[in-house]
Amino acid sequence: MNKNYYITTPIYYPSAKPHMGHAYSSIIADFFARLKKIQGFNVYFLTGTDEHGQKIQRAAEEKKMDPLLFCDEISKTFRDLSDTLNLSNNDFIRTTEPRHAKSVQNLWNILEKKGEIYLSKYSGWYSVSDEAFYSESEIEDSDGAKKAITSGSKVEWVEEESYFFRLSNWQDKLIEFYDKNPDFILPETRKNEVISFVKSGLKDLSVSRKSFNWGIKVPSNKDHVIYVWLDALTNYLSALNYPNESDNLYKSFWPADLHLIGKDILRFHAIYWPAFLLAADINPPKRVFGHGWILSGDEKMSKSKGNILDPLEIIDTYGLDPLRYYLIKEVSFGNDGNISQEKLESCINSDLANNYGNLCQRVLAFCDKNSNFEVPEKNTFNEDDKLILDQYSKHYENLIKYSNNQDVNLYINFIVDQLFAANKYFNDQEPWKKKNDKLRMNTIIYVSLELIRKVTILLYPVIPSSSLKVLEVFGIKEDKIDFETIRNNTYLSKGLKLGKLDILFRKIEKND
Ligand code: MSP
């Protein structure tokens, strides 16, 4: 079995500083990267910034800055955000790096040599904000301007010499590819949208621009820069040192296992990207998952709408793990979601402080008092003990399935159920009334500690730094977290000295 796993976030436009939508893509990708890692995979996790094109050039001009200096500045805010979000990424790629240009030009040369690219003239609509070409049927008149129907962003008329990629030739082969790889696009509803778009007919795609110069040059014609999406998508290869196909990174990690993206950029990833790759005889990625948007009110968050939620402010107020937990649990993955202060606070109070934090605190405090802060000797498990411990081995295969199918909500719902169950077990067993039956009391402590250990391993990809504090209590370091062991009901050994645990989550007091 191939134990390598390559996962990517979209690379972000450094046209303005990051917002909650960007943080969402990154946090979800980090969740999967960590989940796969503890399942024994050798994970490569990539993120970065998409720095070329007219959108960035114009944003730099507005600030009267050189585009590269402009990108240096804003790309750094994205890199800093990766740290703030505690991402476990292995690399942060910038498309202005020479390693990337080399890779893009190589892909271009292959496509050109294979006759997949030809010179002609483009006349049609273009949205700089989306960096996308739109046909007449995809735009509408709104507030006196022409706008793309799907995104609502303004389009402008472009007429210029351009290279084209023979996308129309790939229509049938793409359909065949989707048929053979039914899980290539998820979720299912998005897949259907893509397939019907492809079936409605693909036109050749303009893949170069001549009227501005902020981009990677077409190798054979320096008057043209390569279309920013062909440039940007290739980041997934250049980070693996493509075109050096004998490079270990490339050999181990291509094709990518999962491109995690927002639904707005599905067409680029699920149509153009596999078409470019198939045309260049490179294997397409295994999966593209299009998640929903984090809405501000009912609208997508964006700079032009002025409705940005700043992840840094939320993290400052509530902490990172609560935000990660909220986005992973409260947003139905694949659909749009909303973030409100009220819901976030209630999540912190009921799930994190009451349910998880309290379980850890009360069991450890009891253990401190009654078994000298070490794992006690246990008796044979009774039916109650077995029933609750066995939930993990019973659901192990399902949990692996959820991880492989990106069933984020099923995964976290299992955790929430187990937290309730563990609290209930501790209450119902009433170990404080068993002081005369020391062995039974110790067995309850033992089972409760095991439950905390198991559920904390499952929580690690969701709230890594809080989980690590709890795992430290058991002497488990980050690189020793092993998903397999959640099936083992007697992992903890008698006499193991337990570490101390500070308060994990403080309840938010309501001032009403
Ligand atoms: N640069 C391109 C991606 C190139 S990938 C080869 C791009 N950048 S972006 O900065 O505009 O968006 C990056 C990601 O953030 C996209 O997946 C997009 O869906 C996501 N989000 C931007 N706003 C969002 C929300 N409000 N909610 C959730 N995600 C959204 O597109």
XYZ file of C-alpha atoms and ligand atoms in Angstrom:
543
model
C 0.000 0.000 0.000
C 1.236 3.469 -0.922
C 1.808 5.257 2.373
C 2.638 8.648 0.847
C 0.018 11.345 0.942
C 0.195 14.689 -0.860
C -2.319 17.342 0.122
C -2.509 20.947 -1.014
C -4.396 24.132 -0.240
C -5.144 26.585 -3.030
C -2.361 29.109 -3.347
C -3.730 32.445 -2.227
C -3.730 35.730 -4.137
C -1.647 38.165 -2.149
C -3.796 41.044 -3.403
C -5.002 41.823 0.107
C -4.369 40.400 3.519
C -5.849 37.004 4.396
C -9.398 36.603 5.686
C -11.472 33.872 7.292
C -12.213 32.166 3.955
C -8.499 31.624 3.383
C -8.021 30.474 6.958
C -10.824 27.961 6.437
C -9.202 26.292 3.383
C -5.909 26.061 5.263
C -7.345 24.754 8.536
C -9.313 22.001 6.808
C -6.251 20.973 4.797
C -4.195 20.908 7.981
C -6.828 18.747 9.649
C -6.440 16.136 6.889
C -2.649 16.424 6.821
C -2.429 15.703 10.555
C -5.067 12.994 10.412
C -3.172 11.139 7.683
C 0.105 11.626 9.496
C -1.109 9.919 12.662
C -2.506 7.156 10.479
C 1.052 6.384 9.486
C 1.229 8.234 6.184
C 4.250 10.091 5.008
C 2.456 13.379 4.392
C 3.529 16.244 2.169
C 1.429 19.317 2.761
C 1.765 22.341 0.506
C 0.426 25.856 0.665
C 1.589 29.173 -0.765
C 0.752 32.292 -2.746
C -0.339 32.898 -6.356
C 1.492 36.060 -7.292
C 1.193 36.738 -10.999
C -1.507 38.143 -13.254
C -3.419 41.305 -13.821
C -5.204 41.230 -10.468
C -1.925 41.423 -8.588
C -0.361 43.848 -11.056
C -3.298 46.250 -10.599
C -3.295 45.880 -6.826
C 0.408 46.778 -6.800
C -0.189 49.735 -9.126
C -2.885 51.052 -6.813
C -0.328 51.077 -4.027
C 2.269 52.508 -6.433
C 4.524 49.601 -5.640
C 6.732 47.333 -7.665
C 4.675 44.115 -8.037
C 7.359 41.859 -6.576
C 7.885 44.076 -3.534
C 4.136 44.258 -3.156
C 3.915 40.445 -3.261
C 6.845 40.078 -0.853
C 4.925 42.104 1.682
C 1.533 40.444 1.398
C 2.815 36.926 0.791
C 4.539 37.275 4.145
C 1.197 37.910 5.849
C -0.042 34.592 4.410
C 3.107 32.824 5.519
C 2.689 34.330 8.994
C -0.922 33.211 9.018
C 0.233 29.633 8.327
C 2.218 29.852 11.553
C -0.615 31.482 13.459
C -2.971 28.729 12.290
C -0.391 26.141 13.403
C -0.321 24.582 9.943
C 1.901 21.552 9.555
C 2.821 22.432 5.967
C 6.119 21.151 4.576
C 6.578 23.944 2.072
C 5.231 27.381 1.240
C 5.542 28.054 -2.459
C 5.500 31.443 -4.153
C 4.855 31.520 -7.863
C 7.453 34.273 -8.254
C 10.207 31.825 -7.310
C 12.572 30.664 -10.072
C 11.882 26.972 -9.304
C 8.271 27.596 -10.230
C 8.931 29.516 -13.460
C 11.138 26.686 -14.651
C 8.410 24.163 -14.009
C 5.675 26.211 -15.733
C 7.807 26.880 -18.809
C 8.641 23.209 -19.031
C 4.973 22.254 -18.978
C 4.269 24.916 -21.598
C 7.017 23.577 -23.860
C 5.623 20.058 -23.657
C 2.124 21.241 -24.502
C 3.434 23.341 -27.380
C 5.565 20.498 -28.734
C 2.592 18.157 -28.649
C 0.599 20.623 -30.720
C -1.804 21.370 -27.866
C -1.137 25.111 -28.009
C -1.598 27.426 -31.017
C -1.469 31.190 -31.628
C -4.677 33.069 -32.470
C -6.676 36.023 -31.176
C -8.952 36.277 -28.146
C -11.944 38.529 -28.118
C -14.314 38.171 -25.229
C -15.034 38.931 -21.591
C -12.487 38.693 -18.811
C -12.801 39.170 -15.080
C -9.589 40.395 -13.512
C -10.946 39.705 -10.059
C -11.557 36.012 -10.901
C -8.744 35.874 -13.491
C -11.263 34.062 -15.674
C -12.628 34.234 -19.210
C -16.403 34.173 -19.488
C -18.684 33.485 -22.428
C -21.605 35.775 -23.290
C -24.044 33.383 -21.581
C -22.087 33.565 -18.316
C -22.433 37.320 -17.861
C -25.273 39.683 -17.061
C -25.992 43.414 -16.847
C -26.143 44.500 -13.237
C -25.995 48.031 -11.778
C -24.962 49.391 -15.155
C -21.999 47.041 -15.463
C -21.328 43.684 -17.071
C -20.732 41.072 -14.405
C -20.005 37.353 -14.214
C -23.189 35.620 -13.048
C -21.467 33.081 -10.790
C -19.128 35.416 -8.937
C -20.743 38.821 -9.432
C -17.401 40.317 -10.371
C -17.036 42.903 -13.117
C -15.880 41.749 -16.539
C -14.091 43.735 -19.200
C -13.803 43.269 -22.932
C -10.453 41.901 -24.073
C -9.242 41.694 -27.634
C -5.677 40.605 -28.153
C -3.374 38.080 -29.723
C -3.296 35.002 -27.521
C -2.114 31.429 -27.394
C -4.879 28.862 -27.017
C -4.910 25.437 -25.439
C -6.952 22.875 -27.406
C -9.368 22.256 -24.547
C -12.139 21.291 -26.985
C -10.123 18.195 -27.915
C -10.243 17.008 -24.301
C -13.964 17.054 -23.722
C -14.547 13.325 -24.352
C -11.341 12.298 -22.645
C -12.302 14.293 -19.568
C -15.707 12.628 -19.433
C -14.000 9.263 -19.760
C -11.593 10.266 -16.981
C -14.455 11.297 -14.653
C -16.217 7.981 -15.422
C -13.153 5.952 -14.609
C -12.421 7.971 -11.470
C -15.819 8.508 -9.901
C -14.314 10.058 -6.760
C -12.107 12.531 -8.586
C -14.474 15.401 -7.826
C -16.209 15.609 -4.464
C -18.735 16.367 -3.151
C -21.106 14.612 -5.529
C -23.249 17.705 -6.246
C -20.205 19.638 -7.410
C -19.135 16.734 -9.560
C -22.474 16.802 -11.364
C -22.125 20.532 -12.030
C -18.687 20.010 -13.532
C -19.748 17.097 -15.696
C -22.728 18.930 -17.102
C -20.533 21.942 -17.844
C -18.071 19.743 -19.737
C -20.861 17.963 -21.568
C -22.342 21.281 -22.664
C -19.203 21.753 -24.794
C -15.708 23.023 -24.128
C -14.103 25.789 -26.159
C -10.371 26.193 -26.590
C -8.903 28.152 -23.720
C -6.855 31.318 -23.984
C -3.616 30.593 -22.131
C -1.538 33.710 -22.642
C -1.926 37.479 -22.317
C -0.128 40.205 -24.165
C -1.496 43.465 -22.754
C 0.446 43.352 -19.465
C 3.668 41.721 -18.393
C 3.385 40.576 -14.766
C 3.755 36.862 -15.269
C 5.936 34.058 -16.556
C 7.017 34.582 -20.152
C 5.968 32.210 -22.900
C 9.356 30.612 -23.660
C 9.049 30.932 -27.435
C 7.492 34.413 -27.505
C 8.511 36.939 -24.868
C 5.668 39.308 -25.809
C 3.266 36.983 -24.016
C 2.899 36.003 -20.394
C 1.377 32.645 -19.493
C -2.244 32.732 -18.277
C -2.139 33.002 -14.503
C -4.228 29.870 -13.921
C -1.914 27.678 -16.008
C 0.917 29.263 -14.042
C -0.772 28.862 -10.646
C -2.009 25.280 -11.014
C 1.489 24.151 -11.861
C 2.601 25.096 -8.328
C 1.412 21.656 -7.246
C 4.114 20.163 -9.475
C 6.870 22.709 -9.048
C 6.881 22.226 -5.281
C 7.833 18.588 -5.966
C 10.739 19.707 -8.152
C 9.020 18.906 -11.433
C 10.319 18.694 -14.197
C 12.934 16.589 -12.439
C 10.874 13.416 -12.584
C 13.546 11.351 -10.899
C 13.417 13.643 -7.875
C 12.310 11.836 -4.746
C 9.588 14.310 -3.920
C 8.063 14.013 -7.368
C 8.367 10.231 -7.431
C 6.895 9.846 -3.963
C 4.093 12.352 -4.024
C 2.772 12.848 -7.546
C -0.101 12.427 -8.373
C -1.482 14.480 -5.499
C -3.964 12.709 -3.248
C -6.068 15.735 -2.469
C -6.362 19.265 -3.801
C -8.547 20.955 -1.245
C -10.152 24.067 -2.739
C -13.185 26.334 -2.509
C -16.144 25.688 -4.798
C -15.470 28.906 -6.732
C -12.299 27.503 -8.233
C -13.558 24.061 -9.121
C -13.650 24.648 -12.875
C -9.944 25.414 -12.918
C -9.015 22.376 -10.846
C -11.481 19.822 -12.130
C -11.498 20.723 -15.842
C -8.494 22.771 -16.924
C -5.950 21.130 -14.635
C -6.619 17.477 -15.579
C -6.887 18.525 -19.238
C -3.455 20.227 -19.165
C -1.965 17.215 -17.415
C -3.552 14.584 -19.638
C -2.374 16.572 -22.655
C 1.169 16.593 -21.255
C 1.051 12.880 -20.387
C 1.218 13.560 -16.666
C -1.122 11.755 -14.281
C -3.900 13.991 -12.947
C -4.401 14.336 -9.188
C -6.516 11.711 -7.443
C -9.057 14.024 -5.925
C -10.312 17.582 -5.945
C -12.643 18.488 -3.086
C -14.580 21.759 -3.420
C -15.627 23.059 -0.025
C -18.260 25.722 0.576
C -17.792 29.318 1.590
C -17.644 30.939 4.959
C -20.284 33.563 4.640
C -20.445 36.928 6.240
C -24.201 37.392 6.647
C -25.460 35.703 3.462
C -22.577 36.760 1.287
C -19.181 35.383 0.416
C -16.484 37.285 2.200
C -14.388 39.372 -0.124
C -12.342 42.522 -0.177
C -14.568 44.137 -2.792
C -17.677 43.556 -0.646
C -15.940 44.992 2.420
C -17.356 42.262 4.679
C -14.160 40.621 5.783
C -13.876 38.659 9.012
C -10.315 38.774 10.257
C -9.093 35.399 11.552
C -6.402 37.121 13.608
C -8.972 39.091 15.594
C -10.956 35.948 16.372
C -7.817 34.062 17.359
C -6.755 36.974 19.558
C -10.073 36.924 21.362
C -10.844 33.221 21.560
C -7.648 31.345 20.734
C -6.735 29.213 17.748
C -8.028 25.793 18.773
C -11.574 27.053 19.430
C -11.613 28.593 15.946
C -10.301 25.383 14.365
C -12.841 23.334 16.298
C -15.679 25.624 15.296
C -14.841 25.638 11.592
C -14.388 21.877 11.494
C -17.451 20.985 13.545
C -20.009 23.696 12.902
C -19.618 24.098 9.146
C -21.217 21.273 7.224
C -18.217 20.374 5.107
C -18.915 20.898 1.408
C -21.663 23.431 2.111
C -21.551 27.099 2.966
C -21.268 27.986 6.620
C -21.503 30.962 8.853
C -19.473 32.128 11.760
C -21.070 34.075 14.564
C -19.698 35.139 17.893
C -22.651 33.597 19.676
C -22.220 30.169 18.073
C -18.478 30.252 18.613
C -18.898 31.077 22.288
C -21.460 28.363 22.792
C -19.144 25.873 21.112
C -16.322 26.853 23.458
C -18.525 26.613 26.520
C -20.428 23.451 25.815
C -18.091 21.341 23.691
C -14.622 22.418 24.659
C -14.866 23.632 28.241
C -17.761 21.497 29.557
C -17.506 18.368 27.556
C -13.824 17.855 26.807
C -11.994 20.127 29.253
C -14.133 19.103 32.172
C -13.744 15.398 31.443
C -9.968 15.734 31.478
C -9.892 17.910 34.597
C -12.209 15.857 36.766
C -10.728 12.477 35.866
C -7.184 13.715 36.401
C -8.098 15.457 39.661
C -9.720 12.263 40.918
C -6.718 10.235 39.846
C -4.437 12.713 41.609
C -6.318 12.279 44.866
C -6.937 8.565 44.712
C -4.166 6.918 42.793
C -1.260 9.193 43.435
C -1.311 10.613 39.917
C -0.318 7.402 38.283
C -2.096 4.838 36.146
C -3.590 2.422 38.675
C -3.792 -1.318 38.544
C -7.058 -2.431 36.976
C -9.332 -5.375 37.478
C -10.944 -7.294 34.606
C -13.229 -4.977 32.672
C -16.945 -5.365 33.314
C -19.630 -5.029 30.630
C -19.918 -1.239 31.055
C -16.181 -0.816 30.683
C -16.019 -3.006 27.609
C -19.005 -1.381 25.982
C -17.537 2.096 26.063
C -13.938 1.130 25.306
C -14.987 -1.047 22.386
C -16.672 1.863 20.628
C -13.286 2.850 19.287
C -12.302 -0.497 17.834
C -15.821 -0.949 16.548
C -15.731 2.378 14.712
C -12.097 2.218 13.663
C -12.843 1.182 10.064
C -15.514 3.858 9.810
C -13.141 6.499 11.081
C -10.623 5.506 8.415
C -13.388 5.645 5.825
C -14.427 9.127 6.982
C -10.807 10.238 6.663
C -10.552 8.860 3.146
C -13.888 10.279 1.997
C -13.447 13.678 3.611
C -16.479 13.056 5.815
C -15.349 15.689 8.268
C -18.657 15.972 10.099
C -19.110 12.236 10.627
C -15.593 12.113 12.043
C -16.130 14.918 14.512
C -19.634 13.792 15.447
C -18.167 10.491 16.555
C -15.803 12.406 18.837
C -18.606 14.498 20.308
C -20.645 11.360 21.006
C -17.688 9.717 22.697
C -17.083 12.778 24.868
C -20.654 12.654 26.089
C -20.372 8.923 26.640
C -17.132 9.262 28.614
C -18.577 11.945 30.886
C -21.688 9.847 31.414
C -19.590 6.765 32.185
C -17.615 8.615 34.849
C -20.831 9.997 36.399
C -22.718 6.722 36.289
C -19.862 4.639 37.662
C -19.484 6.985 40.642
C -15.893 6.050 41.475
C -16.040 8.399 44.509
C -18.478 5.933 46.098
C -16.125 2.999 45.563
C -13.520 3.812 48.163
C -14.215 0.453 49.781
C -13.683 -1.413 46.558
C -10.337 0.016 45.556
C -9.876 -2.331 42.626
C -13.190 -1.309 41.060
C -12.428 2.350 41.674
C -9.038 1.948 40.043
C -10.574 0.160 37.094
C -12.951 3.096 36.534
C -9.997 5.485 36.703
C -8.086 3.285 34.289
C -10.960 3.140 31.786
C -11.544 6.895 32.052
C -7.876 7.613 31.403
C -7.930 5.303 28.404
C -11.019 7.074 27.062
C -9.317 10.443 27.424
C -6.245 9.149 25.639
C -8.258 7.714 22.764
C -10.527 10.682 22.219
C -7.572 13.048 22.452
C -5.784 11.199 19.668
C -8.885 11.665 17.531
C -9.004 15.332 18.501
C -5.359 15.958 17.643
C -5.978 16.868 13.975
C -8.767 19.231 15.064
C -7.195 21.028 18.031
C -3.527 20.034 17.879
C -2.032 22.209 20.587
C -4.688 21.488 23.208
C -4.564 17.778 22.418
C -0.812 17.756 22.760
C -1.110 19.184 26.274
C -3.362 16.282 27.212
C -1.206 13.675 25.488
C 1.809 15.066 27.350
C 0.058 14.025 30.557
C 0.471 10.446 29.335
C 4.006 11.107 28.104
C 2.956 10.844 24.451
C 4.939 13.168 22.204
C 3.658 14.497 18.888
C 5.709 12.158 16.697
C 4.522 9.153 18.698
C 0.790 9.715 18.221
C -0.505 6.567 16.617
C -4.074 6.254 15.390
C -3.771 2.441 15.509
C -3.551 2.514 19.289
C -7.083 3.830 19.738
C -8.109 0.220 19.190
C -5.991 -0.950 22.093
C -8.010 -0.981 25.314
C -5.056 -1.550 27.628
C -2.468 0.793 26.163
C -1.687 2.560 29.420
C 0.561 0.618 31.723
C 0.156 0.424 35.454
C 2.385 2.782 37.391
C 2.833 5.303 34.554
C 3.330 8.663 36.240
C 0.908 11.228 34.856
C 1.831 14.838 34.147
C -0.143 17.859 35.312
C -2.720 19.550 33.108
C -3.523 23.253 33.157
C -7.038 24.457 32.399
C -7.572 23.698 28.706
C -10.458 26.017 27.821
C -11.929 28.801 29.898
C -15.658 29.312 29.722
C -16.808 32.578 28.213
C -18.945 34.387 30.741
C -22.117 35.883 29.316
C -22.749 39.425 30.498
C -26.506 39.423 30.384
N -5.189 32.054 -6.427
C -6.380 31.327 -6.615
C -6.166 29.851 -6.353
C -5.106 29.211 -7.190
S -4.878 27.547 -6.785
C -3.866 26.965 -7.962
C -7.458 31.849 -5.685
N -7.046 32.525 -4.631
S -7.994 33.187 -3.549
O -7.092 33.810 -2.606
O -8.951 34.030 -4.166
O -8.794 32.050 -2.874
C -8.139 30.977 -2.311
C -9.082 30.033 -1.658
O -9.779 30.678 -0.612
C -10.127 29.462 -2.596
O -10.251 28.070 -2.362
C -11.380 30.135 -2.188
O -12.498 29.319 -2.396
C -11.119 30.306 -0.716
N -11.976 31.346 -0.214
C -11.964 32.673 -0.507
N -13.033 33.244 0.111
C -13.726 32.291 0.766
C -14.754 32.300 1.686
N -15.411 33.383 2.019
N -15.050 31.124 2.305
C -14.325 29.976 2.110
N -13.357 29.953 1.248
C -13.189 31.019 0.381
O -8.623 31.597 -5.937
